[in-house]
Amino acid sequence: MTSNKVHLPQIKVPATYMRGGTSKGVFFSLTDLPQAAQVAGAARDALLLRVIGSPDPYGKQTDGMGGATSSTSKTVILSKSTQADHDVDYLFGQVAIDKAFVDWSGNCGNLSAAVGAFAIHAGLVDASRIPENGIAVIRIWQANISKTIIAHVPITHGEVQETGDFELDGVTFPAAEIGVDFIDPADKPKEGEPGMFPTGNLVDEIELPPGMFNNSLEPRKIKATMINAGIPTIFVNAEDIGYRGDELQEAINGDAKALEMFESLRAIGAVQMGLIQHVDEAQSRQHTPKIAFVSPASSYTSSSGKQVEHSHIDFNVRALSMGKLHHAMMGTAAVAIGTAAVIPGTLVNLAASSGTLIKTGTKASSQADSVCFGHPSGTLKVGAAAEQVDSQWTVTKVSMSRSARILMQGWVRVPDES
């Protein structure tokens, strides 16, 4: 039986598939997108959903470029910068796996490491700013959150150097090291507003409803540090929610009750942070805030079988992204971790032995050349510098090293549904 329905052909869009840090995503130059998708809105979201293969009720993204995890369901759009003293504008879209939704509410710190390299490859950086050999300092405007990122991209013979011997836990093969600086990544204190700590407190309480913790019939109050640095993040103590702090993915991601508890903590905390008005809105804001739990340093075996010794780290952190425990650590969450670690009194700082991370400074200024924390795949070092402004803390810069490389480039094809 022959159908009379007309089936439209596929269109092809220039694209590059890149790994950045422990994430990977599909990168586009803004002007390469179909005209309707060059502006924010339904057409752009529909294109990116189809590229990645969402929504997929099977949760596999088989019919798209996504890898069915929060770390691999990502898109990036770059253009020449509209901001003074910046090279490129960077827009990040976190694509939901099982829902028809693209979250534009935050940044991806891991893919930030790939932005500078892609910008050079795509000709978005003035040639005069790229050395023949050395480090190209690429000034990135993060358009989702209106912040500056500086990427230090190695250059050899005028080309981006992608291979090297820098090893990053959570990534199988070594590559060239890319330094990433997140400049003023936190909300600045303003008169009458709380700034980096949205509630105005270093430690608050989140009240879990009855049944959310160990099937208790009573509500349970959980201590929490809620911070907006890099990405809005909620930190709780591992011990307070029944964990050691050295868990791997399988200990949590297969536990539906545990995931429900974490989502409840995240949703209630989001309301307290002023990010949403009601807990029901959290479902449409999956990318932010993040929820993480911290504990003092302890030895454990990472997901790769590598032994992490407690003497080599300052504390342990486990973080969830898009409703699942992350296999390593989100770059933006690492910014929040590094920031909270150097501010006396936060749960992160207390997990790191009551402020021993403060290497220099006074009560109004503190910094750590690098703190090292344990995550499911291994360890990560991050440096931060914070200061008090009118009795409120802010962070001036957070730095870390990542790596990036092109996996494939050419065209991505999607059905023409315009």
CSV table of N, CA, C and O in Angstrom, one decimal, residues 226-283:
chain,number,residue,atom,x,y,z
A,226,MET,N,23.8,27.2,50.4
A,226,MET,CA,23.3,27.5,49.0
A,226,MET,C,24.1,28.7,48.5
A,226,MET,O,24.1,29.7,49.1
A,227,ILE,N,24.7,28.4,47.4
A,227,ILE,CA,25.7,29.4,46.8
A,227,ILE,C,25.4,29.6,45.3
A,227,ILE,O,25.1,28.6,44.6
A,228,ASN,N,25.6,30.8,44.8
A,228,ASN,CA,25.6,31.0,43.4
A,228,ASN,C,26.9,31.5,42.9
A,228,ASN,O,27.2,32.7,42.9
A,229,ALA,N,27.8,30.6,42.6
A,229,ALA,CA,29.1,30.8,42.1
A,229,ALA,C,29.4,29.8,41.0
A,229,ALA,O,29.5,28.6,41.3
A,230,GLY,N,29.6,30.2,39.8
A,230,GLY,CA,29.7,29.3,38.7
A,230,GLY,C,28.4,28.8,38.2
A,230,GLY,O,28.0,28.9,37.0
A,231,ILE,N,27.6,28.2,39.1
A,231,ILE,CA,26.3,27.8,38.9
A,231,ILE,C,25.6,27.7,40.3
A,231,ILE,O,26.2,27.4,41.3
A,232,PRO,N,24.3,28.0,40.3
A,232,PRO,CA,23.6,27.8,41.6
A,232,PRO,C,23.8,26.4,42.1
A,232,PRO,O,23.5,25.4,41.4
A,233,THR,N,24.2,26.2,43.4
A,233,THR,CA,24.5,24.9,43.9
A,233,THR,C,24.1,24.8,45.4
A,233,THR,O,24.2,25.8,46.1
A,234,ILE,N,23.5,23.7,45.7
A,234,ILE,CA,23.1,23.4,47.1
A,234,ILE,C,24.0,22.3,47.6
A,234,ILE,O,24.1,21.2,47.1
A,235,PHE,N,24.7,22.6,48.7
A,235,PHE,CA,25.6,21.6,49.4
A,235,PHE,C,24.9,21.1,50.7
A,235,PHE,O,24.5,21.9,51.5
A,236,VAL,N,25.0,19.8,50.9
A,236,VAL,CA,24.5,19.2,52.2
A,236,VAL,C,25.6,18.3,52.6
A,236,VAL,O,26.5,17.8,51.9
A,237,ASN,N,25.6,17.9,53.9
A,237,ASN,CA,26.5,17.0,54.5
A,237,ASN,C,26.1,15.5,54.1
A,237,ASN,O,24.9,15.2,54.3
A,238,ALA,N,27.0,14.7,53.7
A,238,ALA,CA,26.7,13.3,53.3
A,238,ALA,C,26.1,12.6,54.5
A,238,ALA,O,25.1,11.9,54.4
A,239,GLU,N,26.7,12.8,55.7
A,239,GLU,CA,26.2,12.1,56.9
A,239,GLU,C,24.8,12.4,57.2
A,239,GLU,O,24.0,11.6,57.7
A,240,ASP,N,24.4,13.7,56.9
A,240,ASP,CA,23.0,14.1,57.3
A,240,ASP,C,21.9,13.4,56.5
A,240,ASP,O,20.8,13.4,56.8
A,241,ILE,N,22.3,12.9,55.3
A,241,ILE,CA,21.4,12.2,54.4
A,241,ILE,C,21.7,10.7,54.3
A,241,ILE,O,21.2,10.0,53.4
A,242,GLY,N,22.5,10.2,55.2
A,242,GLY,CA,22.7,8.7,55.2
A,242,GLY,C,23.8,8.2,54.3
A,242,GLY,O,23.8,7.0,54.1
A,243,TYR,N,24.7,9.0,53.9
A,243,TYR,CA,25.8,8.6,53.0
A,243,TYR,C,27.2,8.8,53.7
A,243,TYR,O,27.3,9.6,54.6
A,244,ARG,N,28.2,8.1,53.2
A,244,ARG,CA,29.6,8.3,53.6
A,244,ARG,C,30.2,9.4,52.9
A,244,ARG,O,31.1,10.1,53.5
A,245,GLY,N,29.9,9.6,51.6
A,245,GLY,CA,30.5,10.7,50.8
A,245,GLY,C,31.5,10.1,49.8
A,245,GLY,O,32.0,10.9,49.0
A,246,ASP,N,31.7,8.8,49.8
A,246,ASP,CA,32.6,8.2,48.8
A,246,ASP,C,31.9,7.3,47.8
A,246,ASP,O,32.5,6.5,47.1
A,247,GLU,N,30.6,7.5,47.7
A,247,GLU,CA,29.7,6.7,46.8
A,247,GLU,C,30.1,6.9,45.4
A,247,GLU,O,30.5,7.9,45.0
A,248,LEU,N,29.8,5.8,44.6
A,248,LEU,CA,29.9,5.9,43.1
A,248,LEU,C,28.5,5.9,42.5
A,248,LEU,O,27.5,5.7,43.3
A,249,GLN,N,28.4,6.0,41.2
A,249,GLN,CA,27.1,6.2,40.6
A,249,GLN,C,26.1,5.1,40.9
A,249,GLN,O,24.9,5.4,41.2
A,250,GLU,N,26.6,3.8,40.9
A,250,GLU,CA,25.6,2.7,41.1
A,250,GLU,C,25.0,2.7,42.4
A,250,GLU,O,23.9,2.2,42.6
A,251,ALA,N,25.6,3.3,43.4
A,251,ALA,CA,25.0,3.4,44.8
A,251,ALA,C,23.8,4.3,44.9
A,251,ALA,O,23.0,4.1,45.8
A,252,ILE,N,23.7,5.2,43.9
A,252,ILE,CA,22.6,6.2,44.0
A,252,ILE,C,21.7,6.1,42.8
A,252,ILE,O,20.5,6.2,42.9
A,253,ASN,N,22.2,6.0,41.6
A,253,ASN,CA,21.4,6.1,40.4
A,253,ASN,C,20.4,5.0,40.2
A,253,ASN,O,19.5,5.1,39.5
A,254,GLY,N,20.6,3.9,40.9
A,254,GLY,CA,19.7,2.8,40.8
A,254,GLY,C,18.7,2.8,42.0
A,254,GLY,O,17.9,1.9,42.1
A,255,ASP,N,18.8,3.8,42.8
A,255,ASP,CA,17.9,3.9,44.0
A,255,ASP,C,16.9,5.0,43.8
A,255,ASP,O,17.2,6.2,44.0
A,256,ALA,N,15.7,4.6,43.3
A,256,ALA,CA,14.7,5.6,43.0
A,256,ALA,C,14.3,6.5,44.2
A,256,ALA,O,14.0,7.7,44.0
A,257,LYS,N,14.3,5.9,45.4
A,257,LYS,CA,13.9,6.6,46.6
A,257,LYS,C,14.9,7.7,46.9
A,257,LYS,O,14.6,8.8,47.2
A,258,ALA,N,16.2,7.3,46.7
A,258,ALA,CA,17.3,8.3,46.9
A,258,ALA,C,17.2,9.5,45.9
A,258,ALA,O,17.4,10.6,46.3
A,259,LEU,N,17.0,9.1,44.7
A,259,LEU,CA,16.9,10.2,43.6
A,259,LEU,C,15.7,11.1,43.9
A,259,LEU,O,15.8,12.3,43.7
A,260,GLU,N,14.6,10.5,44.4
A,260,GLU,CA,13.5,11.4,44.8
A,260,GLU,C,13.8,12.3,45.9
A,260,GLU,O,13.4,13.5,45.9
A,261,MET,N,14.6,11.8,46.9
A,261,MET,CA,15.0,12.7,48.0
A,261,MET,C,15.9,13.8,47.5
A,261,MET,O,15.7,15.0,47.9
A,262,PHE,N,16.8,13.5,46.7
A,262,PHE,CA,17.7,14.5,46.1
A,262,PHE,C,17.0,15.6,45.3
A,262,PHE,O,17.2,16.8,45.4
A,263,GLU,N,16.0,15.1,44.6
A,263,GLU,CA,15.2,16.1,43.8
A,263,GLU,C,14.3,17.0,44.7
A,263,GLU,O,14.2,18.2,44.4
A,264,SER,N,13.8,16.4,45.8
A,264,SER,CA,13.1,17.2,46.7
A,264,SER,C,14.0,18.2,47.4
A,264,SER,O,13.6,19.4,47.5
A,265,LEU,N,15.2,17.8,47.8
A,265,LEU,CA,16.1,18.8,48.3
A,265,LEU,C,16.4,19.9,47.4
A,265,LEU,O,16.5,21.1,47.7
A,266,ARG,N,16.6,19.5,46.1
A,266,ARG,CA,17.0,20.5,45.1
A,266,ARG,C,15.8,21.5,44.8
A,266,ARG,O,16.0,22.7,44.7
A,267,ALA,N,14.6,20.9,44.7
A,267,ALA,CA,13.4,21.8,44.5
A,267,ALA,C,13.1,22.7,45.6
A,267,ALA,O,12.9,23.9,45.4
A,268,ILE,N,13.2,22.2,46.8
A,268,ILE,CA,12.9,23.1,48.0
A,268,ILE,C,14.0,24.2,48.1
A,268,ILE,O,13.7,25.3,48.4
A,269,GLY,N,15.3,23.7,47.9
A,269,GLY,CA,16.4,24.7,48.0
A,269,GLY,C,16.3,25.7,46.9
A,269,GLY,O,16.6,26.9,47.1
A,270,ALA,N,15.8,25.3,45.7
A,270,ALA,CA,15.6,26.3,44.6
A,270,ALA,C,14.7,27.4,44.9
A,270,ALA,O,14.8,28.6,44.6
A,271,VAL,N,13.6,27.0,45.7
A,271,VAL,CA,12.6,28.0,46.1
A,271,VAL,C,13.3,29.0,47.1
A,271,VAL,O,13.2,30.2,47.0
A,272,GLN,N,14.0,28.4,48.1
A,272,GLN,CA,14.7,29.2,49.1
A,272,GLN,C,15.8,30.1,48.5
A,272,GLN,O,16.0,31.2,49.0
A,273,MET,N,16.3,29.7,47.4
A,273,MET,CA,17.3,30.5,46.7
A,273,MET,C,16.7,31.6,45.8
A,273,MET,O,17.4,32.5,45.2
A,274,GLY,N,15.4,31.5,45.6
A,274,GLY,CA,14.7,32.5,44.8
A,274,GLY,C,14.8,32.2,43.3
A,274,GLY,O,14.5,33.1,42.5
A,275,LEU,N,15.2,31.0,43.0
A,275,LEU,CA,15.3,30.6,41.5
A,275,LEU,C,13.9,30.3,40.9
A,275,LEU,O,13.7,30.4,39.7
A,276,ILE,N,13.1,29.7,41.7
A,276,ILE,CA,11.7,29.4,41.3
A,276,ILE,C,10.7,29.8,42.4
A,276,ILE,O,11.2,30.1,43.5
A,277,GLN,N,9.5,29.9,42.1
A,277,GLN,CA,8.5,30.3,43.1
A,277,GLN,C,7.8,29.1,43.8
A,277,GLN,O,7.4,29.3,44.9
A,278,HIS,N,7.8,28.0,43.1
A,278,HIS,CA,7.1,26.8,43.7
A,278,HIS,C,7.9,25.6,43.3
A,278,HIS,O,8.5,25.5,42.2
A,279,VAL,N,7.9,24.5,44.2
A,279,VAL,CA,8.7,23.3,43.9
A,279,VAL,C,8.3,22.7,42.6
A,279,VAL,O,9.2,22.0,41.9
A,280,ASP,N,7.1,22.8,42.1
A,280,ASP,CA,6.7,22.2,40.9
A,280,ASP,C,7.4,22.7,39.7
A,280,ASP,O,7.5,22.0,38.7
A,281,GLU,N,8.0,23.9,39.8
A,281,GLU,CA,8.7,24.6,38.7
A,281,GLU,C,10.1,23.9,38.5
A,281,GLU,O,10.7,24.1,37.4
A,282,ALA,N,10.6,23.2,39.4
A,282,ALA,CA,11.9,22.6,39.3
A,282,ALA,C,12.0,21.6,38.1
A,282,ALA,O,13.1,21.4,37.6
A,283,GLN,N,10.9,21.0,37.8
A,283,GLN,CA,10.9,20.1,36.6
A,283,GLN,C,11.2,20.8,35.3
A,283,GLN,O,11.8,20.1,34.4
